[in-house]
Structures are given as C-alpha cells and as structure tokens.
C-alpha cells in the first residue's frame, strides 16, 4: 500500500477518487500534433449554398428533373453576374464583333459551371447536412428557378431597347 502511495506521488497523474485509482506503472500520455484530431473549422453557409441545396432537393424530389444544384446555382450566377457584364460590354464596346464577345462569354459561362461543380463536389455534403432539417418546398424551388429566368428576360428586353 505504501509503494502505491509513493508511486502516486512520483507519477505525473493525480489521484482522482471520482474516476477510480490509476495504475502507477502506466506512462503519461503525450499527445503530439500529428496524433491530435485536426480542429474542424466552422463553415459558413451562404445564399448560394441554399440555391444549390434547393436544386439538389428538386432533382431528388423529381427523378426525371434535369435541374440539379449545379444548374440552379449556375443560372443565378449567369443572371446576376455574367449576363449583366455581357450587356455592359456590348453597350460600351459596340465595335467589337458580336460573335466574338458571345464566344468569350460562353467560355466564361462553362468555366463558371465547371468551377461550381468542383466546389460542390467538396462542399456538397456539408451543405446537404446543414440544410437537412429544413423542409423542401417544390413550389419555392420552381419560383426561384423562374425568378432567374425572369431576370434574364428583363435584361434581354432592356438590351433590345435603344
């Protein structure tokens, strides 16, 4: 009994009666950085993530739907970023060949779509689990889709006005 008490005093462990006695011959655990679990960074979720989630849920709700998360997000990127820049470019630089500017913006559009696909290959699971508790409303998904189409149609209308 006295050897146990001496071992406890010499050990780096403290005796905690609520956790029971510890063996004196167990070496102390030393955690290195390689052994420690990497601290998970807190992800932020944005409206873009919600649009992607809506598209994914829409595709899962309707097995035949061609609209998925990548398509839903890409149509908004096109309607809110690429198409307005295209209109401004065509208005400011009327001497540039129209077909050349269209080819450039088509290439940009496909590059953005592939970037969206690459980002959500890594981020998709986290987005799906973040919004998992939310209910999916197909009517809202359809309205979001047609809102993007309406934005594009309005811009096309104003583009045709001189």
mmCIF file of N, CA, C and O in Angstrom, residues 79-140:
data_model
loop_
_atom_site.group_PDB
_atom_site.id
_atom_site.type_symbol
_atom_site.label_atom_id
_atom_site.label_comp_id
_atom_site.label_asym_id
_atom_site.label_seq_id
_atom_site.Cartn_x
_atom_site.Cartn_y
_atom_site.Cartn_z
ATOM 1 N N UNK A 79 -27.417 34.928 -64.404
ATOM 2 C CA UNK A 79 -28.389 36.025 -64.422
ATOM 3 C C UNK A 79 -27.890 37.250 -63.667
ATOM 4 O O UNK A 79 -28.185 38.384 -64.064
ATOM 5 N N UNK A 80 -27.155 37.050 -62.594
ATOM 6 C CA UNK A 80 -26.765 38.181 -61.744
ATOM 7 C C UNK A 80 -25.348 38.692 -61.987
ATOM 8 O O UNK A 80 -25.038 39.821 -61.613
ATOM 9 N N UNK A 81 -24.497 37.881 -62.601
ATOM 10 C CA UNK A 81 -23.115 38.313 -62.808
ATOM 11 C C UNK A 81 -22.712 38.352 -64.275
ATOM 12 O O UNK A 81 -22.313 39.392 -64.794
ATOM 13 N N UNK A 82 -22.803 37.219 -64.940
ATOM 14 C CA UNK A 82 -22.254 37.121 -66.288
ATOM 15 C C UNK A 82 -23.089 37.917 -67.297
ATOM 16 O O UNK A 82 -22.539 38.678 -68.095
ATOM 17 N N UNK A 83 -24.398 37.752 -67.279
ATOM 18 C CA UNK A 83 -25.250 38.429 -68.256
ATOM 19 C C UNK A 83 -25.182 39.955 -68.134
ATOM 20 O O UNK A 83 -25.060 40.643 -69.154
ATOM 21 N N UNK A 84 -25.232 40.532 -66.916
ATOM 22 C CA UNK A 84 -25.072 41.996 -66.832
ATOM 23 C C UNK A 84 -23.719 42.496 -67.341
ATOM 24 O O UNK A 84 -23.650 43.526 -68.019
ATOM 25 N N UNK A 85 -22.664 41.751 -67.056
ATOM 26 C CA UNK A 85 -21.342 42.148 -67.563
ATOM 27 C C UNK A 85 -21.323 42.058 -69.088
ATOM 28 O O UNK A 85 -20.747 42.908 -69.769
ATOM 29 N N UNK A 86 -21.981 41.042 -69.624
ATOM 30 C CA UNK A 86 -22.048 40.889 -71.068
ATOM 31 C C UNK A 86 -22.797 42.067 -71.712
ATOM 32 O O UNK A 86 -22.368 42.614 -72.722
ATOM 33 N N UNK A 87 -23.909 42.467 -71.093
ATOM 34 C CA UNK A 87 -24.688 43.590 -71.619
ATOM 35 C C UNK A 87 -23.881 44.877 -71.586
ATOM 36 O O UNK A 87 -23.840 45.638 -72.560
ATOM 37 N N UNK A 88 -23.220 45.129 -70.469
ATOM 38 C CA UNK A 88 -22.410 46.344 -70.348
ATOM 39 C C UNK A 88 -21.270 46.331 -71.365
ATOM 40 O O UNK A 88 -20.976 47.354 -71.996
ATOM 41 N N UNK A 89 -20.651 45.176 -71.551
ATOM 42 C CA UNK A 89 -19.557 45.076 -72.519
ATOM 43 C C UNK A 89 -20.048 45.348 -73.933
ATOM 44 O O UNK A 89 -19.402 46.082 -74.693
ATOM 45 N N UNK A 90 -21.199 44.790 -74.282
ATOM 46 C CA UNK A 90 -21.738 45.013 -75.630
ATOM 47 C C UNK A 90 -22.134 46.472 -75.827
ATOM 48 O O UNK A 90 -21.919 47.050 -76.897
ATOM 49 N N UNK A 91 -22.667 47.097 -74.777
ATOM 50 C CA UNK A 91 -23.065 48.515 -74.883
ATOM 51 C C UNK A 91 -21.859 49.448 -74.962
ATOM 52 O O UNK A 91 -21.871 50.422 -75.702
ATOM 53 N N UNK A 92 -20.833 49.159 -74.170
ATOM 54 C CA UNK A 92 -19.673 50.045 -74.128
ATOM 55 C C UNK A 92 -18.726 49.845 -75.304
ATOM 56 O O UNK A 92 -18.016 50.765 -75.696
ATOM 57 N N UNK A 93 -18.683 48.630 -75.822
ATOM 58 C CA UNK A 93 -17.774 48.329 -76.932
ATOM 59 C C UNK A 93 -18.576 47.827 -78.132
ATOM 60 O O UNK A 93 -18.509 46.646 -78.489
ATOM 61 N N UNK A 94 -19.317 48.706 -78.789
ATOM 62 C CA UNK A 94 -20.152 48.246 -79.906
ATOM 63 C C UNK A 94 -19.347 47.847 -81.137
ATOM 64 O O UNK A 94 -19.839 47.125 -81.992
ATOM 65 N N UNK A 95 -18.093 48.294 -81.227
ATOM 66 C CA UNK A 95 -17.282 47.994 -82.401
ATOM 67 C C UNK A 95 -16.729 46.568 -82.383
ATOM 68 O O UNK A 95 -16.321 46.053 -83.423
ATOM 69 N N UNK A 96 -16.682 45.963 -81.209
ATOM 70 C CA UNK A 96 -16.180 44.592 -81.107
ATOM 71 C C UNK A 96 -17.212 43.662 -81.754
ATOM 72 O O UNK A 96 -18.415 43.847 -81.600
ATOM 73 N N UNK A 97 -16.714 42.679 -82.455
ATOM 74 C CA UNK A 97 -17.617 41.742 -83.125
ATOM 75 C C UNK A 97 -18.534 41.069 -82.105
ATOM 76 O O UNK A 97 -18.082 40.603 -81.060
ATOM 77 N N UNK A 98 -19.797 41.042 -82.440
ATOM 78 C CA UNK A 98 -20.789 40.470 -81.526
ATOM 79 C C UNK A 98 -20.547 38.988 -81.296
ATOM 80 O O UNK A 98 -20.653 38.502 -80.167
ATOM 81 N N UNK A 99 -20.199 38.255 -82.335
ATOM 82 C CA UNK A 99 -19.993 36.814 -82.176
ATOM 83 C C UNK A 99 -18.773 36.531 -81.312
ATOM 84 O O UNK A 99 -18.751 35.562 -80.564
ATOM 85 N N UNK A 100 -17.756 37.398 -81.378
ATOM 86 C CA UNK A 100 -16.563 37.198 -80.560
ATOM 87 C C UNK A 100 -16.876 37.378 -79.082
ATOM 88 O O UNK A 100 -16.463 36.569 -78.251
ATOM 89 N N UNK A 101 -17.644 38.410 -78.762
ATOM 90 C CA UNK A 101 -17.998 38.616 -77.354
ATOM 91 C C UNK A 101 -18.902 37.490 -76.848
ATOM 92 O O UNK A 101 -18.780 37.062 -75.701
ATOM 93 N N UNK A 102 -19.797 36.991 -77.708
ATOM 94 C CA UNK A 102 -20.653 35.872 -77.299
ATOM 95 C C UNK A 102 -19.829 34.615 -77.041
ATOM 96 O O UNK A 102 -20.079 33.892 -76.068
ATOM 97 N N UNK A 103 -18.842 34.346 -77.868
ATOM 98 C CA UNK A 103 -17.975 33.175 -77.672
ATOM 99 C C UNK A 103 -17.206 33.317 -76.358
ATOM 100 O O UNK A 103 -17.092 32.351 -75.583
ATOM 101 N N UNK A 104 -16.698 34.505 -76.093
ATOM 102 C CA UNK A 104 -15.964 34.728 -74.838
ATOM 103 C C UNK A 104 -16.873 34.480 -73.633
ATOM 104 O O UNK A 104 -16.480 33.801 -72.669
ATOM 105 N N UNK A 105 -18.097 34.974 -73.680
ATOM 106 C CA UNK A 105 -18.993 34.791 -72.539
ATOM 107 C C UNK A 105 -19.507 33.353 -72.425
ATOM 108 O O UNK A 105 -19.790 32.892 -71.327
ATOM 109 N N UNK A 106 -19.597 32.643 -73.524
ATOM 110 C CA UNK A 106 -19.954 31.221 -73.453
ATOM 111 C C UNK A 106 -18.839 30.449 -72.765
ATOM 112 O O UNK A 106 -19.091 29.593 -71.908
ATOM 113 N N UNK A 107 -17.604 30.764 -73.119
ATOM 114 C CA UNK A 107 -16.460 30.109 -72.468
ATOM 115 C C UNK A 107 -16.446 30.429 -70.974
ATOM 116 O O UNK A 107 -16.233 29.541 -70.137
ATOM 117 N N UNK A 108 -16.695 31.690 -70.630
ATOM 118 C CA UNK A 108 -16.743 32.079 -69.218
ATOM 119 C C UNK A 108 -17.865 31.342 -68.497
ATOM 120 O O UNK A 108 -17.688 30.862 -67.368
ATOM 121 N N UNK A 109 -19.012 31.206 -69.124
ATOM 122 C CA UNK A 109 -20.152 30.521 -68.508
ATOM 123 C C UNK A 109 -19.815 29.061 -68.221
ATOM 124 O O UNK A 109 -20.083 28.555 -67.118
ATOM 125 N N UNK A 110 -19.221 28.372 -69.200
ATOM 126 C CA UNK A 110 -18.861 26.971 -68.964
ATOM 127 C C UNK A 110 -17.753 26.832 -67.927
ATOM 128 O O UNK A 110 -17.737 25.861 -67.163
ATOM 129 N N UNK A 111 -16.841 27.788 -67.876
ATOM 130 C CA UNK A 111 -15.804 27.759 -66.846
ATOM 131 C C UNK A 111 -16.417 27.929 -65.456
ATOM 132 O O UNK A 111 -16.037 27.236 -64.508
ATOM 133 N N UNK A 112 -17.386 28.832 -65.342
ATOM 134 C CA UNK A 112 -18.062 29.038 -64.053
ATOM 135 C C UNK A 112 -18.841 27.792 -63.656
ATOM 136 O O UNK A 112 -18.823 27.379 -62.498
ATOM 137 N N UNK A 113 -19.517 27.154 -64.614
ATOM 138 C CA UNK A 113 -20.276 25.938 -64.301
ATOM 139 C C UNK A 113 -19.362 24.818 -63.829
ATOM 140 O O UNK A 113 -19.688 24.088 -62.890
ATOM 141 N N UNK A 114 -18.199 24.681 -64.456
ATOM 142 C CA UNK A 114 -17.269 23.634 -64.010
ATOM 143 C C UNK A 114 -16.688 23.969 -62.642
ATOM 144 O O UNK A 114 -16.452 23.074 -61.825
ATOM 145 N N UNK A 115 -16.476 25.254 -62.390
ATOM 146 C CA UNK A 115 -15.994 25.663 -61.068
ATOM 147 C C UNK A 115 -17.037 25.367 -59.990
ATOM 148 O O UNK A 115 -16.694 24.885 -58.906
ATOM 149 N N UNK A 116 -18.301 25.631 -60.286
ATOM 150 C CA UNK A 116 -19.378 25.322 -59.336
ATOM 151 C C UNK A 116 -19.406 23.825 -59.047
ATOM 152 O O UNK A 116 -19.517 23.391 -57.900
ATOM 153 N N UNK A 117 -19.288 23.022 -60.093
ATOM 154 C CA UNK A 117 -19.265 21.575 -59.905
ATOM 155 C C UNK A 117 -18.098 21.116 -59.048
ATOM 156 O O UNK A 117 -18.247 20.252 -58.180
ATOM 157 N N UNK A 118 -16.939 21.703 -59.261
ATOM 158 C CA UNK A 118 -15.757 21.324 -58.482
ATOM 159 C C UNK A 118 -15.897 21.745 -57.015
ATOM 160 O O UNK A 118 -15.543 20.998 -56.120
ATOM 161 N N UNK A 119 -16.426 22.948 -56.786
ATOM 162 C CA UNK A 119 -16.583 23.437 -55.406
ATOM 163 C C UNK A 119 -17.572 22.575 -54.643
ATOM 164 O O UNK A 119 -17.321 22.169 -53.504
ATOM 165 N N UNK A 120 -18.696 22.246 -55.267
ATOM 166 C CA UNK A 120 -19.729 21.499 -54.554
ATOM 167 C C UNK A 120 -19.475 20.004 -54.531
ATOM 168 O O UNK A 120 -20.182 19.278 -53.853
ATOM 169 N N UNK A 121 -18.463 19.522 -55.238
ATOM 170 C CA UNK A 121 -18.042 18.144 -55.028
ATOM 171 C C UNK A 121 -17.433 18.005 -53.637
ATOM 172 O O UNK A 121 -17.591 16.990 -52.975
ATOM 173 N N UNK A 122 -16.727 19.031 -53.201
ATOM 174 C CA UNK A 122 -16.131 19.020 -51.854
ATOM 175 C C UNK A 122 -17.100 19.533 -50.803
ATOM 176 O O UNK A 122 -17.137 19.038 -49.690
ATOM 177 N N UNK A 123 -17.869 20.527 -51.129
ATOM 178 C CA UNK A 123 -18.699 21.223 -50.148
ATOM 179 C C UNK A 123 -20.129 20.685 -50.065
ATOM 180 O O UNK A 123 -20.842 20.948 -49.111
ATOM 181 N N UNK A 124 -20.523 19.908 -51.033
ATOM 182 C CA UNK A 124 -21.910 19.466 -51.147
ATOM 183 C C UNK A 124 -22.433 18.705 -49.948
ATOM 184 O O UNK A 124 -23.562 18.928 -49.502
ATOM 185 N N UNK A 125 -21.633 17.804 -49.412
ATOM 186 C CA UNK A 125 -22.092 17.000 -48.279
ATOM 187 C C UNK A 125 -22.348 17.876 -47.054
ATOM 188 O O UNK A 125 -23.329 17.684 -46.339
ATOM 189 N N UNK A 126 -21.481 18.849 -46.828
ATOM 190 C CA UNK A 126 -21.668 19.760 -45.689
ATOM 191 C C UNK A 126 -22.912 20.615 -45.871
ATOM 192 O O UNK A 126 -23.661 20.859 -44.919
ATOM 193 N N UNK A 127 -23.159 21.065 -47.090
ATOM 194 C CA UNK A 127 -24.351 21.881 -47.359
ATOM 195 C C UNK A 127 -25.610 21.044 -47.157
ATOM 196 O O UNK A 127 -26.581 21.498 -46.547
ATOM 197 N N UNK A 128 -25.599 19.822 -47.663
ATOM 198 C CA UNK A 128 -26.776 18.954 -47.517
ATOM 199 C C UNK A 128 -27.059 18.656 -46.047
ATOM 200 O O UNK A 128 -28.210 18.645 -45.621
ATOM 201 N N UNK A 129 -26.028 18.420 -45.255
ATOM 202 C CA UNK A 129 -26.265 18.139 -43.834
ATOM 203 C C UNK A 129 -26.676 19.396 -43.072
ATOM 204 O O UNK A 129 -27.427 19.324 -42.112
ATOM 205 N N UNK A 130 -26.196 20.567 -43.525
ATOM 206 C CA UNK A 130 -26.578 21.814 -42.854
ATOM 207 C C UNK A 130 -28.064 22.105 -43.035
ATOM 208 O O UNK A 130 -28.749 22.530 -42.110
ATOM 209 N N UNK A 131 -28.566 21.879 -44.246
ATOM 210 C CA UNK A 131 -29.971 22.159 -44.535
ATOM 211 C C UNK A 131 -30.862 20.928 -44.379
ATOM 212 O O UNK A 131 -32.017 20.954 -44.801
ATOM 213 N N UNK A 132 -30.360 19.844 -43.799
ATOM 214 C CA UNK A 132 -31.118 18.588 -43.716
ATOM 215 C C UNK A 132 -32.405 18.731 -42.904
ATOM 216 O O UNK A 132 -33.403 18.080 -43.202
ATOM 217 N N UNK A 133 -32.409 19.573 -41.916
ATOM 218 C CA UNK A 133 -33.595 19.707 -41.057
ATOM 219 C C UNK A 133 -34.665 20.602 -41.665
ATOM 220 O O UNK A 133 -35.775 20.657 -41.165
ATOM 221 N N UNK A 134 -34.327 21.302 -42.723
ATOM 222 C CA UNK A 134 -35.296 22.186 -43.358
ATOM 223 C C UNK A 134 -36.215 21.392 -44.277
ATOM 224 O O UNK A 134 -35.813 20.443 -44.919
ATOM 225 N N UNK A 135 -37.423 21.834 -44.330
ATOM 226 C CA UNK A 135 -38.367 21.203 -45.239
ATOM 227 C C UNK A 135 -38.193 21.754 -46.645
ATOM 228 O O UNK A 135 -37.915 22.934 -46.831
ATOM 229 N N UNK A 136 -38.363 20.890 -47.619
ATOM 230 C CA UNK A 136 -38.221 21.299 -49.013
ATOM 231 C C UNK A 136 -39.592 21.606 -49.582
ATOM 232 O O UNK A 136 -40.524 20.823 -49.454
ATOM 233 N N UNK A 137 -39.708 22.766 -50.199
ATOM 234 C CA UNK A 137 -40.954 23.175 -50.822
ATOM 235 C C UNK A 137 -40.697 23.282 -52.323
ATOM 236 O O UNK A 137 -39.958 24.151 -52.784
ATOM 237 N N UNK A 138 -41.317 22.388 -53.085
ATOM 238 C CA UNK A 138 -41.065 22.351 -54.526
ATOM 239 C C UNK A 138 -41.566 23.616 -55.229
ATOM 240 O O UNK A 138 -40.966 24.073 -56.198
ATOM 241 N N UNK A 139 -42.630 24.190 -54.715
ATOM 242 C CA UNK A 139 -43.157 25.421 -55.309
ATOM 243 C C UNK A 139 -42.130 26.548 -55.190
ATOM 244 O O UNK A 139 -41.917 27.316 -56.135
ATOM 245 N N UNK A 140 -41.476 26.636 -54.049
ATOM 246 C CA UNK A 140 -40.439 27.653 -53.862
ATOM 247 C C UNK A 140 -39.268 27.423 -54.810
ATOM 248 O O UNK A 140 -38.713 28.373 -55.369
#
